[in-house]
Amino acid sequence: MAGWSGKSRGTLLSIRIYVFIIRTFGVYPAYFLLIFITLYFFIFAPSSTRSIYYYFRRRLGFAGFSAFINVYKSYFKYGKVQLDRVLITAGMKERYSFDFDGIEHIENLRKLNSGGILLTAHIGNFNLAKHFFDEQHTSAVINLVISDFEHENIKNYMESVTGKSAVKIIVLQKDLSHIFKMNQALKNNELLVFAADRYMEEAKTWEADFLGAKAKFPQGPFKLAVRNDIPVLFVHIMRERNFHYHFYARPYIPEKNTPKEVLKAYLENLEKMVKTYPHQWYNFYDYWNDFS
């Protein structure tokens, strides 16, 4: 996964731009301006464009021209979910509708009083999780475990715009100090959320088949769940038509409770999500080492 440096390039800047556009022009003009913002990235981010083209062409089997067009659609969808994130966080949730598919599994985790691990990926819009939980009046406390300081900067910026967020951030550190914070969160019956589709350079990884090709995945989240016998959910929040979001939560039911079995089940679930929502895959780099 040589293409990812551990930082989400340009994300904070793009959110600042979206906030400016919404404040200056309003909601619907902001979505209209996405057409041109998307075109800019389509032309001037050639490495990302090439990576997503290969994703559609080689991983999903799209024909050449169709794959090319769907790269633009993918960028456009990403812009939409970033705008949605700003609007919903700013209190404009009434514009949106929501499906809660498996939300009862979150409450079941809380009743076990042992914490829980939610495994997601860089798809859809899981940054909206707190608002989904609020909608269902669940008191679950979310700890987002990240390897990217950019996400913490985004959280701080969004709080400066919209007010304090209830979502906690745990940043992975080289001195392993994050382990204490994760253990403390689990003792407090809180939830740890991992986007388990990416890893840092120094992390231990496993290679596994995903969408028909080999890719690497971090061992940490899967080992943590099995070693401490922590219940696991596979969770995603996906955008659908007409300002509608669909929350998915599926429990991991082990036959052989080993870390690699958890990884296998996670990838099976993720592959279904990606094929259902192909334009919401947001790893804009050479994920399968197709050209690096």
GROMACS .gro file of C-alpha atoms in nm:
model
  292
    1MET     CA    1   0.000   0.000   0.000
    2ALA     CA    2   0.279   0.232  -0.092
    3GLY     CA    3   0.046   0.501  -0.218
    4TRP     CA    4  -0.090   0.603   0.123
    5SER     CA    5   0.131   0.809   0.354
    6GLY     CA    6  -0.098   0.800   0.657
    7LYS     CA    7  -0.250   1.140   0.582
    8SER     CA    8  -0.575   1.215   0.402
    9ARG     CA    9  -0.440   1.463   0.153
   10GLY     CA   10  -0.651   1.775   0.101
   11THR     CA   11  -0.948   1.666   0.313
   12LEU     CA   12  -0.938   1.950   0.569
   13LEU     CA   13  -0.894   2.205   0.290
   14SER     CA   14  -1.192   2.064   0.101
   15ILE     CA   15  -1.412   2.084   0.413
   16ARG     CA   16  -1.307   2.446   0.467
   17ILE     CA   17  -1.408   2.515   0.106
   18TYR     CA   18  -1.746   2.347   0.156
   19VAL     CA   19  -1.814   2.549   0.473
   20PHE     CA   20  -1.725   2.871   0.288
   21ILE     CA   21  -1.951   2.783  -0.006
   22ILE     CA   22  -2.247   2.693   0.217
   23ARG     CA   23  -2.212   3.012   0.421
   24THR     CA   24  -2.167   3.230   0.114
   25PHE     CA   25  -2.403   3.079  -0.144
   26GLY     CA   26  -2.635   2.842   0.042
   27VAL     CA   27  -2.695   2.467   0.032
   28TYR     CA   28  -2.816   2.401  -0.322
   29PRO     CA   29  -2.557   2.627  -0.492
   30ALA     CA   30  -2.294   2.435  -0.293
   31TYR     CA   31  -2.407   2.107  -0.450
   32PHE     CA   32  -2.407   2.273  -0.794
   33LEU     CA   33  -2.051   2.398  -0.747
   34LEU     CA   34  -1.946   2.040  -0.674
   35ILE     CA   35  -1.967   1.978  -1.050
   36PHE     CA   36  -1.669   2.206  -1.106
   37ILE     CA   37  -1.477   2.108  -0.793
   38THR     CA   38  -1.508   1.745  -0.901
   39LEU     CA   39  -1.383   1.829  -1.249
   40TYR     CA   40  -1.079   2.000  -1.097
   41PHE     CA   41  -0.976   1.689  -0.901
   42PHE     CA   42  -1.057   1.465  -1.198
   43ILE     CA   43  -0.803   1.660  -1.410
   44PHE     CA   44  -0.542   1.776  -1.161
   45ALA     CA   45  -0.513   1.471  -0.932
   46PRO     CA   46  -0.384   1.222  -1.191
   47SER     CA   47  -0.254   0.962  -0.946
   48SER     CA   48  -0.587   0.947  -0.762
   49THR     CA   49  -0.779   0.941  -1.089
   50ARG     CA   50  -0.564   0.657  -1.220
   51SER     CA   51  -0.610   0.460  -0.896
   52ILE     CA   52  -0.989   0.487  -0.906
   53TYR     CA   53  -0.992   0.405  -1.278
   54TYR     CA   54  -0.801   0.083  -1.203
   55TYR     CA   55  -1.048   0.010  -0.921
   56PHE     CA   56  -1.345   0.028  -1.159
   57ARG     CA   57  -1.164  -0.137  -1.451
   58ARG     CA   58  -0.971  -0.420  -1.282
   59ARG     CA   59  -1.149  -0.482  -0.953
   60LEU     CA   60  -1.511  -0.428  -1.057
   61GLY     CA   61  -1.481  -0.523  -1.424
   62PHE     CA   62  -1.619  -0.205  -1.582
   63ALA     CA   63  -1.549  -0.147  -1.951
   64GLY     CA   64  -1.280   0.112  -2.030
   65PHE     CA   65  -1.497   0.416  -2.111
   66SER     CA   66  -1.749   0.328  -1.840
   67ALA     CA   67  -1.470   0.303  -1.582
   68PHE     CA   68  -1.345   0.647  -1.692
   69ILE     CA   69  -1.690   0.806  -1.646
   70ASN     CA   70  -1.738   0.638  -1.310
   71VAL     CA   71  -1.417   0.792  -1.178
   72TYR     CA   72  -1.587   1.132  -1.212
   73LYS     CA   73  -1.902   0.997  -1.045
   74SER     CA   74  -1.691   0.866  -0.758
   75TYR     CA   75  -1.529   1.206  -0.699
   76PHE     CA   76  -1.872   1.372  -0.717
   77LYS     CA   77  -2.018   1.130  -0.462
   78TYR     CA   78  -1.724   1.198  -0.230
   79GLY     CA   79  -1.795   1.570  -0.253
   80LYS     CA   80  -2.158   1.507  -0.166
   81VAL     CA   81  -2.079   1.309   0.148
   82GLN     CA   82  -1.837   1.582   0.263
   83LEU     CA   83  -2.110   1.844   0.215
   84ASP     CA   84  -2.357   1.621   0.398
   85ARG     CA   85  -2.110   1.588   0.683
   86VAL     CA   86  -2.090   1.966   0.719
   87LEU     CA   87  -2.467   2.016   0.694
   88ILE     CA   88  -2.569   1.738   0.934
   89THR     CA   89  -2.303   1.834   1.187
   90ALA     CA   90  -2.423   2.195   1.164
   91GLY     CA   91  -2.773   2.090   1.269
   92MET     CA   92  -2.947   2.061   0.931
   93LYS     CA   93  -3.033   1.694   0.983
   94GLU     CA   94  -3.399   1.754   0.897
   95ARG     CA   95  -3.305   1.763   0.527
   96TYR     CA   96  -3.207   1.395   0.545
   97SER     CA   97  -3.379   1.063   0.604
   98PHE     CA   98  -3.221   0.759   0.764
   99ASP     CA   99  -3.255   0.380   0.774
  100PHE     CA  100  -3.130   0.197   1.083
  101ASP     CA  101  -3.046  -0.153   0.971
  102GLY     CA  102  -2.912  -0.346   1.268
  103ILE     CA  103  -2.898  -0.060   1.520
  104GLU     CA  104  -3.021  -0.306   1.786
  105HIS     CA  105  -2.678  -0.471   1.774
  106ILE     CA  106  -2.524  -0.152   1.916
  107GLU     CA  107  -2.752  -0.168   2.220
  108ASN     CA  108  -2.680  -0.540   2.257
  109LEU     CA  109  -2.308  -0.459   2.284
  110ARG     CA  110  -2.375  -0.207   2.560
  111LYS     CA  111  -2.579  -0.461   2.757
  112LEU     CA  112  -2.286  -0.704   2.754
  113ASN     CA  113  -2.089  -0.443   2.952
  114SER     CA  114  -1.760  -0.537   2.789
  115GLY     CA  115  -1.726  -0.265   2.528
  116GLY     CA  116  -1.719  -0.348   2.162
  117ILE     CA  117  -1.527  -0.314   1.838
  118LEU     CA  118  -1.687  -0.167   1.528
  119LEU     CA  119  -1.500  -0.241   1.207
  120THR     CA  120  -1.564  -0.008   0.916
  121ALA     CA  121  -1.369   0.121   0.615
  122HIS     CA  122  -1.307   0.430   0.406
  123ILE     CA  123  -1.642   0.398   0.235
  124GLY     CA  124  -1.969   0.585   0.279
  125ASN     CA  125  -1.982   0.844   0.558
  126PHE     CA  126  -1.912   0.684   0.895
  127ASN     CA  127  -1.824   1.029   1.032
  128LEU     CA  128  -2.202   1.067   1.079
  129ALA     CA  129  -2.220   0.779   1.329
  130LYS     CA  130  -2.278   1.002   1.630
  131HIS     CA  131  -2.582   1.159   1.465
  132PHE     CA  132  -2.725   0.817   1.378
  133PHE     CA  133  -2.689   0.704   1.737
  134ASP     CA  134  -2.849   1.026   1.864
  135GLU     CA  135  -3.145   0.966   1.631
  136GLN     CA  136  -3.204   0.631   1.802
  137HIS     CA  137  -3.143   0.777   2.150
  138THR     CA  138  -2.863   0.535   2.222
  139SER     CA  139  -2.607   0.644   2.479
  140ALA     CA  140  -2.322   0.450   2.317
  141VAL     CA  141  -1.989   0.633   2.344
  142ILE     CA  142  -1.779   0.619   2.026
  143ASN     CA  143  -1.398   0.624   2.017
  144LEU     CA  144  -1.265   0.664   1.663
  145VAL     CA  145  -0.920   0.502   1.644
  146ILE     CA  146  -0.722   0.673   1.370
  147SER     CA  147  -0.370   0.680   1.228
  148ASP     CA  148  -0.422   1.016   1.060
  149PHE     CA  149  -0.368   1.345   1.247
  150GLU     CA  150  -0.561   1.513   0.965
  151HIS     CA  151  -0.883   1.360   1.101
  152GLU     CA  152  -0.816   1.515   1.442
  153ASN     CA  153  -0.758   1.852   1.273
  154ILE     CA  154  -1.087   1.809   1.085
  155LYS     CA  155  -1.270   1.724   1.409
  156ASN     CA  156  -1.125   2.033   1.579
  157TYR     CA  157  -1.220   2.253   1.285
  158MET     CA  158  -1.574   2.116   1.268
  159GLU     CA  159  -1.615   2.178   1.640
  160SER     CA  160  -1.505   2.539   1.589
  161VAL     CA  161  -1.783   2.573   1.330
  162THR     CA  162  -2.065   2.367   1.484
  163GLY     CA  163  -1.982   2.307   1.851
  164LYS     CA  164  -1.836   2.023   2.057
  165SER     CA  165  -1.867   1.667   1.926
  166ALA     CA  166  -1.935   1.367   2.148
  167VAL     CA  167  -1.711   1.145   1.935
  168LYS     CA  168  -1.374   1.079   2.094
  169ILE     CA  169  -1.051   1.046   1.897
  170ILE     CA  170  -0.767   0.803   1.976
  171VAL     CA  171  -0.464   0.860   1.753
  172LEU     CA  172  -0.225   0.568   1.704
  173GLN     CA  173   0.116   0.661   1.844
  174LYS     CA  174   0.461   0.514   1.789
  175ASP     CA  175   0.514   0.500   2.168
  176LEU     CA  176   0.202   0.276   2.192
  177SER     CA  177   0.034   0.514   2.441
  178HIS     CA  178  -0.290   0.462   2.250
  179ILE     CA  179  -0.316   0.110   2.394
  180PHE     CA  180  -0.386   0.249   2.742
  181LYS     CA  181  -0.662   0.474   2.602
  182MET     CA  182  -0.822   0.185   2.413
  183ASN     CA  183  -0.816  -0.043   2.718
  184GLN     CA  184  -0.967   0.233   2.931
  185ALA     CA  185  -1.244   0.288   2.677
  186LEU     CA  186  -1.333  -0.082   2.679
  187LYS     CA  187  -1.336  -0.087   3.060
  188ASN     CA  188  -1.583   0.203   3.043
  189ASN     CA  189  -1.811  -0.004   2.815
  190GLU     CA  190  -1.736   0.224   2.521
  191LEU     CA  191  -1.704   0.137   2.153
  192LEU     CA  192  -1.381   0.137   1.953
  193VAL     CA  193  -1.418   0.211   1.583
  194PHE     CA  194  -1.145   0.101   1.339
  195ALA     CA  195  -1.132   0.170   0.967
  196ALA     CA  196  -0.952  -0.159   0.910
  197ASP     CA  197  -0.890  -0.119   0.537
  198ARG     CA  198  -0.570   0.087   0.583
  199TYR     CA  199  -0.247   0.049   0.776
  200MET     CA  200   0.061   0.250   0.864
  201GLU     CA  201   0.402   0.162   0.721
  202GLU     CA  202   0.534   0.025   1.052
  203ALA     CA  203   0.223  -0.184   1.127
  204LYS     CA  204   0.215  -0.562   1.108
  205THR     CA  205  -0.008  -0.677   0.825
  206TRP     CA  206  -0.168  -0.977   0.665
  207GLU     CA  207  -0.215  -1.020   0.293
  208ALA     CA  208  -0.561  -1.130   0.184
  209ASP     CA  209  -0.777  -1.151  -0.128
  210PHE     CA  210  -1.008  -0.856  -0.173
  211LEU     CA  211  -1.207  -0.789  -0.490
  212GLY     CA  212  -1.003  -1.045  -0.679
  213ALA     CA  213  -0.652  -0.928  -0.590
  214LYS     CA  214  -0.414  -0.933  -0.297
  215ALA     CA  215  -0.408  -0.639  -0.055
  216LYS     CA  216  -0.263  -0.585   0.291
  217PHE     CA  217  -0.459  -0.523   0.609
  218PRO     CA  218  -0.353  -0.432   0.965
  219GLN     CA  219  -0.340  -0.716   1.215
  220GLY     CA  220  -0.406  -0.496   1.520
  221PRO     CA  221  -0.789  -0.459   1.525
  222PHE     CA  222  -0.848  -0.828   1.455
  223LYS     CA  223  -0.598  -0.948   1.714
  224LEU     CA  224  -0.739  -0.706   1.973
  225ALA     CA  225  -1.091  -0.843   1.930
  226VAL     CA  226  -0.989  -1.209   1.961
  227ARG     CA  227  -0.728  -1.168   2.234
  228ASN     CA  228  -0.971  -0.987   2.463
  229ASP     CA  229  -1.281  -1.177   2.349
  230ILE     CA  230  -1.453  -0.852   2.250
  231PRO     CA  231  -1.773  -0.866   2.041
  232VAL     CA  232  -1.736  -0.728   1.688
  233LEU     CA  233  -1.975  -0.552   1.453
  234PHE     CA  234  -1.918  -0.466   1.087
  235VAL     CA  235  -2.067  -0.120   1.039
  236HIS     CA  236  -2.111   0.122   0.749
  237ILE     CA  237  -2.314   0.435   0.678
  238MET     CA  238  -2.389   0.462   0.307
  239ARG     CA  239  -2.540   0.747   0.108
  240GLU     CA  240  -2.841   0.674  -0.110
  241ARG     CA  241  -3.063   0.890  -0.331
  242ASN     CA  242  -3.261   1.197  -0.222
  243PHE     CA  243  -3.054   1.287   0.085
  244HIS     CA  244  -3.102   0.943   0.235
  245TYR     CA  245  -2.851   0.745   0.445
  246HIS     CA  246  -2.854   0.376   0.531
  247PHE     CA  247  -2.684   0.255   0.849
  248TYR     CA  248  -2.571  -0.108   0.843
  249ALA     CA  249  -2.456  -0.308   1.147
  250ARG     CA  250  -2.384  -0.680   1.121
  251PRO     CA  251  -2.252  -0.893   1.408
  252TYR     CA  252  -1.952  -1.117   1.360
  253ILE     CA  253  -2.064  -1.467   1.453
  254PRO     CA  254  -1.750  -1.681   1.474
  255GLU     CA  255  -1.713  -2.043   1.385
  256LYS     CA  256  -1.340  -2.037   1.455
  257ASN     CA  257  -1.265  -1.726   1.654
  258THR     CA  258  -0.919  -1.645   1.523
  259PRO     CA  259  -0.791  -1.305   1.402
  260LYS     CA  260  -0.766  -1.426   1.042
  261GLU     CA  261  -1.124  -1.554   1.053
  262VAL     CA  262  -1.240  -1.211   1.171
  263LEU     CA  263  -1.044  -1.054   0.884
  264LYS     CA  264  -1.201  -1.296   0.635
  265ALA     CA  265  -1.554  -1.216   0.755
  266TYR     CA  266  -1.475  -0.843   0.754
  267LEU     CA  267  -1.359  -0.857   0.391
  268GLU     CA  268  -1.662  -1.059   0.283
  269ASN     CA  269  -1.888  -0.795   0.437
  270LEU     CA  270  -1.683  -0.509   0.291
  271GLU     CA  271  -1.686  -0.660  -0.056
  272LYS     CA  272  -2.067  -0.675  -0.051
  273MET     CA  273  -2.084  -0.309   0.052
  274VAL     CA  274  -1.840  -0.196  -0.217
  275LYS     CA  275  -2.027  -0.384  -0.490
  276THR     CA  276  -2.357  -0.240  -0.372
  277TYR     CA  277  -2.217   0.116  -0.350
  278PRO     CA  278  -1.926   0.121  -0.599
  279HIS     CA  279  -1.893   0.502  -0.605
  280GLN     CA  280  -1.838   0.524  -0.230
  281TRP     CA  281  -1.493   0.365  -0.220
  282TYR     CA  282  -1.267   0.647  -0.096
  283ASN     CA  283  -0.917   0.505  -0.105
  284PHE     CA  284  -0.784   0.742  -0.369
  285TYR     CA  285  -0.442   0.580  -0.408
  286ASP     CA  286  -0.286   0.266  -0.554
  287TYR     CA  287  -0.455   0.030  -0.309
  288TRP     CA  288  -0.368  -0.296  -0.486
  289ASN     CA  289  -0.026  -0.180  -0.615
  290ASP     CA  290  -0.156  -0.190  -0.970
  291PHE     CA  291   0.102   0.058  -1.097
  292SER     CA  292   0.346   0.132  -0.813
   0.00000   0.00000   0.00000
